[in-house]
mmCIF file of C-alpha atoms in Angstrom:
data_model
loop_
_atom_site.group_PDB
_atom_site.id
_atom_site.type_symbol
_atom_site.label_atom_id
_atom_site.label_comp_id
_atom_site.label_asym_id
_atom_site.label_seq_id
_atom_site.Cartn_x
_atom_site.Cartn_y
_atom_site.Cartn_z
ATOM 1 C CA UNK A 53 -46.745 -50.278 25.557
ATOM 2 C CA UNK A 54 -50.091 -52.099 26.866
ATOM 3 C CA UNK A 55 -50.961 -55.002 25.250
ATOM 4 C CA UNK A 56 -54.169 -53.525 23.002
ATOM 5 C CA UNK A 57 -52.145 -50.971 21.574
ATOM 6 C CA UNK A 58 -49.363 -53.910 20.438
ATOM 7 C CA UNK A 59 -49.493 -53.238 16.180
ATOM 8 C CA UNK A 60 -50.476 -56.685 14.731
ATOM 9 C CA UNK A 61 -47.989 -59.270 13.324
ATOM 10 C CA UNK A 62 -48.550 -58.200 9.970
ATOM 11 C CA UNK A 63 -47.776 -54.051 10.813
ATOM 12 C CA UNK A 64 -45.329 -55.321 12.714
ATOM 13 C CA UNK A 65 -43.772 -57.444 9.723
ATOM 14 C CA UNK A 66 -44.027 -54.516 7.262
ATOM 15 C CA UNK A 67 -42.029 -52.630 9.724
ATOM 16 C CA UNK A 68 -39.374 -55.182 9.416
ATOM 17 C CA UNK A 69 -39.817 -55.197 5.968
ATOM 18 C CA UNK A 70 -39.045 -51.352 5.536
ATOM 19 C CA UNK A 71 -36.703 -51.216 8.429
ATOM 20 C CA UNK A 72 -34.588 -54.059 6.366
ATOM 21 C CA UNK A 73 -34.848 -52.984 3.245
ATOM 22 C CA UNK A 74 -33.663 -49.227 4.346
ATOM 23 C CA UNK A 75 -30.692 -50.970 6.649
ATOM 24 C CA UNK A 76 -29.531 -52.919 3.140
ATOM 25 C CA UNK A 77 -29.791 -50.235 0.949
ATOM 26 C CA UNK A 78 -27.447 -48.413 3.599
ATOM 27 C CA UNK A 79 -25.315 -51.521 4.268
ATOM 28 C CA UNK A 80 -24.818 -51.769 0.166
ATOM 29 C CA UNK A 81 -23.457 -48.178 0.381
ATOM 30 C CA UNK A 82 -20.948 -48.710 2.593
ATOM 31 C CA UNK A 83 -20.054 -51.977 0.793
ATOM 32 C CA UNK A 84 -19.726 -50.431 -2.458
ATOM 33 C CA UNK A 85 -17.702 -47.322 -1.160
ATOM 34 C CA UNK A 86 -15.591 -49.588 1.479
ATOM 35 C CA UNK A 87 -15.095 -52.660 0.340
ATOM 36 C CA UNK A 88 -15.202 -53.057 -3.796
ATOM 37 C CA UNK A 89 -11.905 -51.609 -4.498
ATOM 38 C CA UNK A 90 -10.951 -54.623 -2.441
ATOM 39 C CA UNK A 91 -12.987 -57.202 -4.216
ATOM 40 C CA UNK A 92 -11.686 -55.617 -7.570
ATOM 41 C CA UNK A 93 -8.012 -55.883 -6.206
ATOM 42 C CA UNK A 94 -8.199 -59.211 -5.382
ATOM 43 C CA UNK A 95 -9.840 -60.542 -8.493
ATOM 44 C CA UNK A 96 -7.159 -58.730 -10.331
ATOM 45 C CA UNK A 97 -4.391 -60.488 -8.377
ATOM 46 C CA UNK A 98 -6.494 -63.808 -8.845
ATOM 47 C CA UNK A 99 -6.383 -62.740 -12.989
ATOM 48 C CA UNK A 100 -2.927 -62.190 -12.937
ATOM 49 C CA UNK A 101 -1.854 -65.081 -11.068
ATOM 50 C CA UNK A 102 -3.832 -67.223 -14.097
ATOM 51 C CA UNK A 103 -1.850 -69.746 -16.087
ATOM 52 C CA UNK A 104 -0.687 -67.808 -19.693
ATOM 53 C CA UNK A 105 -3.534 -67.932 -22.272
ATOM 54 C CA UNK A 106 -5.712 -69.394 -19.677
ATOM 55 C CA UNK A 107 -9.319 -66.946 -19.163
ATOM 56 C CA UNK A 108 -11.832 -66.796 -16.909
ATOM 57 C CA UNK A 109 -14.994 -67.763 -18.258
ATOM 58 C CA UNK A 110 -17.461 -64.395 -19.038
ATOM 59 C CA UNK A 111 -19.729 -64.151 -16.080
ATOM 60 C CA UNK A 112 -23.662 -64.022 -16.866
ATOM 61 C CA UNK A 113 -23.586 -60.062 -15.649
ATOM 62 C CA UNK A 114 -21.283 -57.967 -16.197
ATOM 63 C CA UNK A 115 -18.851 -56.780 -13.362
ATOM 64 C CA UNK A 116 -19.636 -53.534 -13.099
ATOM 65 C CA UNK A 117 -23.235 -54.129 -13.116
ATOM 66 C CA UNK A 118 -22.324 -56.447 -10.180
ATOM 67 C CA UNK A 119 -20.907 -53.987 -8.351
ATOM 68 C CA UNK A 120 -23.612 -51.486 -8.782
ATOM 69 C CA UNK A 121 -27.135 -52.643 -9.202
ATOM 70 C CA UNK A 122 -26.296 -56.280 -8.328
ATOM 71 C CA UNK A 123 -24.552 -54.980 -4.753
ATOM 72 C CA UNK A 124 -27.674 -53.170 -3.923
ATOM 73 C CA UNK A 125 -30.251 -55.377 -4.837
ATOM 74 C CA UNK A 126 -28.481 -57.946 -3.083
ATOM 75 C CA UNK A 127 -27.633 -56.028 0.478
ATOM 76 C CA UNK A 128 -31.650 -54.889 0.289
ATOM 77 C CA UNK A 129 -33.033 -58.173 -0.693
ATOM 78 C CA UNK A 130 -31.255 -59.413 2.165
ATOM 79 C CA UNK A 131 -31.864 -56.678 5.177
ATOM 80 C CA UNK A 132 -35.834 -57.213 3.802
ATOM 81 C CA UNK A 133 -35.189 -60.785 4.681
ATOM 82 C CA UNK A 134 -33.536 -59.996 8.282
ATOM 83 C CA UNK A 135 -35.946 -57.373 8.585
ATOM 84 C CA UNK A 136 -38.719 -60.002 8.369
ATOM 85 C CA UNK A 137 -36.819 -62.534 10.985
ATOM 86 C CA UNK A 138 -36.403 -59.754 13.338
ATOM 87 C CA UNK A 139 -40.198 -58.753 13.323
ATOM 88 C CA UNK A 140 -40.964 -62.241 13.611
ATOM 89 C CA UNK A 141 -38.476 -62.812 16.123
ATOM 90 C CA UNK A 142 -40.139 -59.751 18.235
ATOM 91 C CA UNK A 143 -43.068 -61.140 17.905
ATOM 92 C CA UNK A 144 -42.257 -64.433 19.703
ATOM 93 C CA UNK A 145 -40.175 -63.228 22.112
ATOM 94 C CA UNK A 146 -41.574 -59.424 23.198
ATOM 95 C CA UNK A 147 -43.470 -60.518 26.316
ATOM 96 C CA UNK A 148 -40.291 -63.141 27.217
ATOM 97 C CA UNK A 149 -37.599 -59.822 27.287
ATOM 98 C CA UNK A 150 -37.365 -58.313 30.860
ATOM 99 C CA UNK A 151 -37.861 -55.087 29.615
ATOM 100 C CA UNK A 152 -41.145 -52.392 29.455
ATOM 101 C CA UNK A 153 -39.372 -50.869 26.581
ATOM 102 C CA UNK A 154 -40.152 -51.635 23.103
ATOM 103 C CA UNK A 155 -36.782 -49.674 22.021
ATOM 104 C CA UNK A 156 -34.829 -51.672 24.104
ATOM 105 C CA UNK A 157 -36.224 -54.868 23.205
ATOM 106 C CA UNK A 158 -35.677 -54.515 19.144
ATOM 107 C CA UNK A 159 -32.302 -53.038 20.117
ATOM 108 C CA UNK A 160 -31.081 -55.849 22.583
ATOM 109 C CA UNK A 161 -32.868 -58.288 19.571
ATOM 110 C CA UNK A 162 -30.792 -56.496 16.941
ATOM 111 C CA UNK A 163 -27.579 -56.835 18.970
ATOM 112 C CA UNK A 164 -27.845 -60.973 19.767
ATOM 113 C CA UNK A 165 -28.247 -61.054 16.471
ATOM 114 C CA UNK A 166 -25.343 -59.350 15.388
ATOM 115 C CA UNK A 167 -23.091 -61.267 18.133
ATOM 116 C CA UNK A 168 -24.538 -65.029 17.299
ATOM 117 C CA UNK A 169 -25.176 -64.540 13.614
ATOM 118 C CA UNK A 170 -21.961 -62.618 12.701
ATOM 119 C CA UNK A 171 -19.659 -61.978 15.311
ATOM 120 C CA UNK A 172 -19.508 -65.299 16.579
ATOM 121 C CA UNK A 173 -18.570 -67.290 12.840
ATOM 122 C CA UNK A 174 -16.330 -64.124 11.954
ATOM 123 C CA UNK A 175 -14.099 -64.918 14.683
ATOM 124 C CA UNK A 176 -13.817 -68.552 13.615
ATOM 125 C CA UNK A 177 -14.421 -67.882 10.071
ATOM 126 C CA UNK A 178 -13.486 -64.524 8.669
ATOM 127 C CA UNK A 179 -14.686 -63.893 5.385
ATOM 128 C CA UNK A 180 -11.819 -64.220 2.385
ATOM 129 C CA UNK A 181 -11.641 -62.218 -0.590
ATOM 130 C CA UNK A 182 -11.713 -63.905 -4.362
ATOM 131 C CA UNK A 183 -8.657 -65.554 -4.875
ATOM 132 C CA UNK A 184 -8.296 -67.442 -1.683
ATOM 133 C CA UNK A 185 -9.910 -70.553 -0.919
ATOM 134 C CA UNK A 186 -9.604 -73.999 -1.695
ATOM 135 C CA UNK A 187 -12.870 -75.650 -4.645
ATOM 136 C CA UNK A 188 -12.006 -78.936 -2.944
ATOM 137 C CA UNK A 189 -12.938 -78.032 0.436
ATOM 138 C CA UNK A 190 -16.143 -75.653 -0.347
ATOM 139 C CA UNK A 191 -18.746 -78.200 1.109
ATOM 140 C CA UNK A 192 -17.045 -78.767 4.300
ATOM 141 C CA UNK A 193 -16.204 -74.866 4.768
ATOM 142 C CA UNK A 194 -20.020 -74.380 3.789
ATOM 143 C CA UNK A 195 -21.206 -77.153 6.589
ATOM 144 C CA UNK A 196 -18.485 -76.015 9.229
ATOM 145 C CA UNK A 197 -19.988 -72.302 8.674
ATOM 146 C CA UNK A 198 -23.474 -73.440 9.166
ATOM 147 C CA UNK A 199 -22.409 -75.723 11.978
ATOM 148 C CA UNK A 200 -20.561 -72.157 14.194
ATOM 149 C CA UNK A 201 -23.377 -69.631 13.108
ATOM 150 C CA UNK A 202 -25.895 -72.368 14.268
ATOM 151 C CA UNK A 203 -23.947 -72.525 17.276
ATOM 152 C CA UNK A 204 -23.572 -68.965 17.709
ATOM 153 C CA UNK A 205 -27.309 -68.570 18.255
ATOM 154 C CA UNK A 206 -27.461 -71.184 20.930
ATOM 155 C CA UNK A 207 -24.416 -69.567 22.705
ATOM 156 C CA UNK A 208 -26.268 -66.136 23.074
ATOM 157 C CA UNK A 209 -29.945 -67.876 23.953
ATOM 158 C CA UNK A 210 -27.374 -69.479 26.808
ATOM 159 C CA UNK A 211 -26.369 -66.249 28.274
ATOM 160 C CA UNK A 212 -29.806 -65.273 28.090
ATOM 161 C CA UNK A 213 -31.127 -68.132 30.291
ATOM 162 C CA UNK A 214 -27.449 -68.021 32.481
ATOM 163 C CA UNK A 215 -28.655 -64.277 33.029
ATOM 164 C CA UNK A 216 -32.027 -65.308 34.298
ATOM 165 C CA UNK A 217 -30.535 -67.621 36.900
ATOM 166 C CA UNK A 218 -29.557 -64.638 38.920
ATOM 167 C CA UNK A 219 -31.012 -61.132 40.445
ATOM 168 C CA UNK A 220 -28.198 -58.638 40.595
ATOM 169 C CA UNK A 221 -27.063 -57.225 37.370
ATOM 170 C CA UNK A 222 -23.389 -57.774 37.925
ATOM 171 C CA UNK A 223 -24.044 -61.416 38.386
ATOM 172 C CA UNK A 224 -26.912 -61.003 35.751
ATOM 173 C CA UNK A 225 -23.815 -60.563 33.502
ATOM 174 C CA UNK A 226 -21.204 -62.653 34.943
ATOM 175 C CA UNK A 227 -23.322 -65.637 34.392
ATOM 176 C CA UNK A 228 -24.381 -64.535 30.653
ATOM 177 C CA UNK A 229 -21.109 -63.875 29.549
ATOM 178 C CA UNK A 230 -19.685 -66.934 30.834
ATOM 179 C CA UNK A 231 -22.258 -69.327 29.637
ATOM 180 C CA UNK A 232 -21.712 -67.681 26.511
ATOM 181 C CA UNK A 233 -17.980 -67.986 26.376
ATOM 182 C CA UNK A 234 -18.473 -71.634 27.208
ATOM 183 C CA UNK A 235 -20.375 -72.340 24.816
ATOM 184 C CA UNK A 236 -18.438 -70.500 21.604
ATOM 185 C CA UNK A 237 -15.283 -72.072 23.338
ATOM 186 C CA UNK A 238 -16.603 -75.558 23.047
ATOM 187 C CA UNK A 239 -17.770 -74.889 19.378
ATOM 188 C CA UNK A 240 -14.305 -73.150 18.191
ATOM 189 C CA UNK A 241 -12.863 -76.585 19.947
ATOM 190 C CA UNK A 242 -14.902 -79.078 18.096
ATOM 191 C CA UNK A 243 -15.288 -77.246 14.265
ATOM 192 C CA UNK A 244 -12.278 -77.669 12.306
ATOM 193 C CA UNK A 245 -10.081 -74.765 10.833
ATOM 194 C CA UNK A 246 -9.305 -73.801 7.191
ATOM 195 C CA UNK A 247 -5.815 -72.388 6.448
ATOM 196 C CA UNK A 248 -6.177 -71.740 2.951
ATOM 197 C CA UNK A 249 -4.816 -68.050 2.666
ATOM 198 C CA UNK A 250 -1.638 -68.100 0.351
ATOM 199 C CA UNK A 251 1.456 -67.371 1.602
ATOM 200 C CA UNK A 252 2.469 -64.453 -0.581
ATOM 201 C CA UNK A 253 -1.150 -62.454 -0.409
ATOM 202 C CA UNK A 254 -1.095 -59.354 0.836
ATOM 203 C CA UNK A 255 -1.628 -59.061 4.078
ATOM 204 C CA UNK A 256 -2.916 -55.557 3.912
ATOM 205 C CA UNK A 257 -5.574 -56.529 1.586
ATOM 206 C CA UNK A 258 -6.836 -59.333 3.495
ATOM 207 C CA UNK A 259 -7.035 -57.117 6.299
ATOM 208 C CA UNK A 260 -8.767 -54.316 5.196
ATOM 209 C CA UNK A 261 -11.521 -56.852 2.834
ATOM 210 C CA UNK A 262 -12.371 -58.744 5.849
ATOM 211 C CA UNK A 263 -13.310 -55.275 8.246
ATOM 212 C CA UNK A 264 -15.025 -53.473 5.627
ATOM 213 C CA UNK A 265 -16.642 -57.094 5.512
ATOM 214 C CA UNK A 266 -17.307 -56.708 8.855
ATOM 215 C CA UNK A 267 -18.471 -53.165 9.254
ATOM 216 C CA UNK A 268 -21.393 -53.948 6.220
ATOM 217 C CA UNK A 269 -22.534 -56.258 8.575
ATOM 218 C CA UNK A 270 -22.558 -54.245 11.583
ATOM 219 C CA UNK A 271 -23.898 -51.187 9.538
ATOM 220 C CA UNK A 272 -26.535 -53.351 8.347
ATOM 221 C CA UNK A 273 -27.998 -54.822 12.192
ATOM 222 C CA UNK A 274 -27.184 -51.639 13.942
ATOM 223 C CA UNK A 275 -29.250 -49.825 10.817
ATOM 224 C CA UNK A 276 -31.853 -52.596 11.026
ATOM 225 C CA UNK A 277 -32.514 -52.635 14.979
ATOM 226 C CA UNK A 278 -32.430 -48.930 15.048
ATOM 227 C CA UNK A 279 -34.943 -47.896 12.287
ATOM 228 C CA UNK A 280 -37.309 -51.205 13.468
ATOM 229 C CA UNK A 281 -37.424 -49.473 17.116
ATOM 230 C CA UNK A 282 -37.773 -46.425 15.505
ATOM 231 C CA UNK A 283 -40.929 -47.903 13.740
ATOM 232 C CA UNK A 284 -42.282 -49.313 16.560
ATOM 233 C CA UNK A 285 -42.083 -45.665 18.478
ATOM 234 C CA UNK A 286 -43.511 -43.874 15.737
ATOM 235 C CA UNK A 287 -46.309 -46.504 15.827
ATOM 236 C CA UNK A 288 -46.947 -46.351 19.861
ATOM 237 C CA UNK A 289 -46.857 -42.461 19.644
ATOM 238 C CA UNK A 290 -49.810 -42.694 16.929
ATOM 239 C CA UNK A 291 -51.354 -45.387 18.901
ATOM 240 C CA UNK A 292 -51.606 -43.205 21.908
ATOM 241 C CA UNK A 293 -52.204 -39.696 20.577
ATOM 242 C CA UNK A 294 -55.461 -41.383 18.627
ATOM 243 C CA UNK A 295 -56.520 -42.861 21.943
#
């Protein structure tokens, strides 16, 4: 797309806005279908494994409101708040992306951000259910997440510039990919490990809490990157046929 018929920053952010808040909404779906029955399963093993007469105290909202309204407004709050990174995030980097295609670039945008923001801390972190984890070691789990997702960024900006060290595209790739093995390997080295998972939960459930955990998050970018390049082609095509 030439450069005068580039939508501003601020169409461009309202585009991120909408595109997140529609990826959310469709992430929260999936979540509540997928992966509630999970969270409910595990909080009722984490009731029942309570000390007699000892109770929970009541939570401010109610857990089916939780579930419901809460889980929605949550996931969309959220993919409005991605959806405003990404735009701003295109913005920066548009004219940096070896690419003529605006499709491509929210796309490939969409995707290094699924990879350094999720993939990269699930494989060193996956998410646990209620009833597993240690209260004593919440700060340092906190910090140590931070710490890999932090690092999972730099890992993919380092395949990026690897990539741009060389012409053909099979090198193009050799180089990303191992620049950004290197660099995850040397971060899963350094960050410490958490083995807090009793012994007798079920495996099954763990399982199947951290992939649906997974798949809202890869529902949610893949939704996000697709309806934002959407957006922007919509936009171009108006741009163009007004011209």
């Amino acid at each position: 797309m030439p450069l005068n018929h580039r939508p501003g920053y601020i169409q461009l952010l309202l585009r991120g806005l909408l595109a997140g808040l529609a990826a959310g909404l469709l992430a929260g779906g999936f979540a509540y279908l997928v992966g509630e029955p999970h969270i409910n399963a595990a909080i009722a093993i984490e009731e029942a494994a309570a000390p007699p007469g000892e109770h929970a105290d009541d939570p401010l909202v109610d857990r089916d409101v939780q579930s419901t309204a809460g889980l929605f407004l949550a996931t969309g709050l959220y993919g409005v708040a991605l959806g405003g990174i990404l735009a701003t995030a295109y913005t920066v980097l548009r004219r940096h992306l070896r690419t003529d295609s605006d499709t491509r670039a929210a796309l490939g945008l969409s995707a290094a951000a699924l990879t350094g923001i999720v993939l990269v801390p699930y494989l060193k972190y996956p998410p646990n259910p209620p009833a597993v984890g240690n209260p004593d070691t919440i700060n340092q789990r906190t910090a140590a997440y931070l710490a890999v997702l932090a690092l999972g960024l730099v890992a993919v900006w380092a395949a990026a510039l690897a990539a741009r060290t060389q012409t053909d595209q099979w090198r193009q790739a050799t180089a990303g990919t191992a620049a950004f093995v290197v660099v995850v390997g040397i971060a899963y080295a350094l960050l410490p490990t958490f083995h807090e998972v009793p012994d007798d939960f079920p495996a099954t459930l763990l399982w199947d809490f951290r992939i649906s955990s997974l798949g809202t998050q890869t529902i949610l970018w893949t939704a996000l990157g697709l309806t934002f390049a959407g957006l922007l082609t919509a936009r171009t095509k108006a741009t163009v046929t007004a011209a």
